[in-house]
PDB file of C-alpha atoms in Angstrom:
ATOM      1  CA  MET A   1      27.064  62.596  63.680  1.00 58.00           C
ATOM      2  CA  THR A   2      23.640  61.142  63.072  1.00 69.00           C
ATOM      3  CA  SER A   3      21.098  60.792  65.830  1.00 72.00           C
ATOM      4  CA  ARG A   4      19.383  57.509  66.593  1.00 87.00           C
ATOM      5  CA  LEU A   5      16.385  59.388  67.937  1.00 88.00           C
ATOM      6  CA  SER A   6      13.256  60.096  65.987  1.00 91.00           C
ATOM      7  CA  PRO A   7      12.799  63.766  65.034  1.00 90.00           C
ATOM      8  CA  GLU A   8      10.051  64.162  67.659  1.00 93.00           C
ATOM      9  CA  ASP A   9      12.240  62.704  70.408  1.00 93.00           C
ATOM     10  CA  GLN A  10      15.202  64.838  69.321  1.00 92.00           C
ATOM     11  CA  GLN A  11      12.973  67.906  69.489  1.00 93.00           C
ATOM     12  CA  LYS A  12      11.933  66.972  73.051  1.00 93.00           C
ATOM     13  CA  VAL A  13      15.580  66.536  74.062  1.00 91.00           C
ATOM     14  CA  ASP A  14      16.550  69.868  72.505  1.00 91.00           C
ATOM     15  CA  HIS A  15      13.661  71.596  74.268  1.00 93.00           C
ATOM     16  CA  TYR A  16      14.651  70.005  77.600  1.00 92.00           C
ATOM     17  CA  LEU A  17      18.297  71.042  77.256  1.00 89.00           C
ATOM     18  CA  SER A  18      17.416  74.603  76.276  1.00 90.00           C
ATOM     19  CA  ALA A  19      15.457  75.156  79.501  1.00 90.00           C
ATOM     20  CA  PRO A  20      16.949  77.867  81.765  1.00 87.00           C
ATOM     21  CA  GLN A  21      17.775  75.482  84.609  1.00 86.00           C
ATOM     22  CA  HIS A  22      20.082  73.556  82.263  1.00 82.00           C
ATOM     23  CA  GLN A  23      21.961  76.648  81.083  1.00 83.00           C
ATOM     24  CA  VAL A  24      24.440  77.115  83.953  1.00 83.00           C
ATOM     25  CA  GLU A  25      27.245  79.599  83.421  1.00 85.00           C
ATOM     26  CA  ARG A  26      30.530  78.039  84.472  1.00 86.00           C
ATOM     27  CA  GLN A  27      33.880  79.626  85.091  1.00 90.00           C
ATOM     28  CA  PRO A  28      36.693  78.579  82.776  1.00 93.00           C
ATOM     29  CA  PHE A  29      38.744  75.613  83.915  1.00 94.00           C
ATOM     30  CA  ARG A  30      42.033  76.706  85.507  1.00 96.00           C
ATOM     31  CA  VAL A  31      44.722  74.041  85.408  1.00 97.00           C
ATOM     32  CA  TRP A  32      47.206  75.969  87.529  1.00 97.00           C
ATOM     33  CA  ARG A  33      44.689  76.496  90.328  1.00 97.00           C
ATOM     34  CA  LEU A  34      43.934  72.775  90.437  1.00 97.00           C
ATOM     35  CA  LEU A  35      47.644  71.914  90.401  1.00 98.00           C
ATOM     36  CA  THR A  36      48.297  74.373  93.223  1.00 98.00           C
ATOM     37  CA  VAL A  37      45.497  72.958  95.372  1.00 98.00           C
ATOM     38  CA  VAL A  38      46.682  69.375  94.827  1.00 98.00           C
ATOM     39  CA  LEU A  39      50.279  70.348  95.594  1.00 98.00           C
ATOM     40  CA  VAL A  40      49.306  72.160  98.813  1.00 98.00           C
ATOM     41  CA  ILE A  41      47.256  69.165  99.972  1.00 98.00           C
ATOM     42  CA  VAL A  42      50.066  66.690  99.233  1.00 98.00           C
ATOM     43  CA  ILE A  43      52.679  68.844 100.982  1.00 98.00           C
ATOM     44  CA  GLY A  44      50.349  69.433 103.940  1.00 98.00           C
ATOM     45  CA  LEU A  45      49.649  65.723 104.373  1.00 98.00           C
ATOM     46  CA  GLY A  46      53.366  64.959 104.073  1.00 98.00           C
ATOM     47  CA  LEU A  47      54.212  67.468 106.780  1.00 98.00           C
ATOM     48  CA  LEU A  48      51.413  66.130 108.968  1.00 97.00           C
ATOM     49  CA  SER A  49      52.708  62.574 108.609  1.00 96.00           C
ATOM     50  CA  ARG A  50      56.257  63.676 109.517  1.00 96.00           C
ATOM     51  CA  PHE A  51      54.929  65.514 112.572  1.00 96.00           C
ATOM     52  CA  LEU A  52      52.927  62.500 113.697  1.00 95.00           C
ATOM     53  CA  SER A  53      55.874  60.151 113.173  1.00 94.00           C
ATOM     54  CA  ARG A  54      58.071  62.338 115.404  1.00 94.00           C
ATOM     55  CA  LEU A  55      55.423  62.266 118.106  1.00 92.00           C
ATOM     56  CA  VAL A  56      55.327  58.464 118.065  1.00 88.00           C
ATOM     57  CA  LEU A  57      59.100  57.891 117.996  1.00 76.00           C
TER      58      LEU A  57
END
């Protein structure tokens, strides 16, 4: 992939991105954790809506 930047500008971008504040260590993405959280939220909101509907009726 070719860059549309001049070599000087590309060097500035590379220098900026190699700065320590831009090198954040991230944990690996966990699909099952995200799915579990979404499922718990959906079930919790469903149970809350059933509880509230019984209070009204």
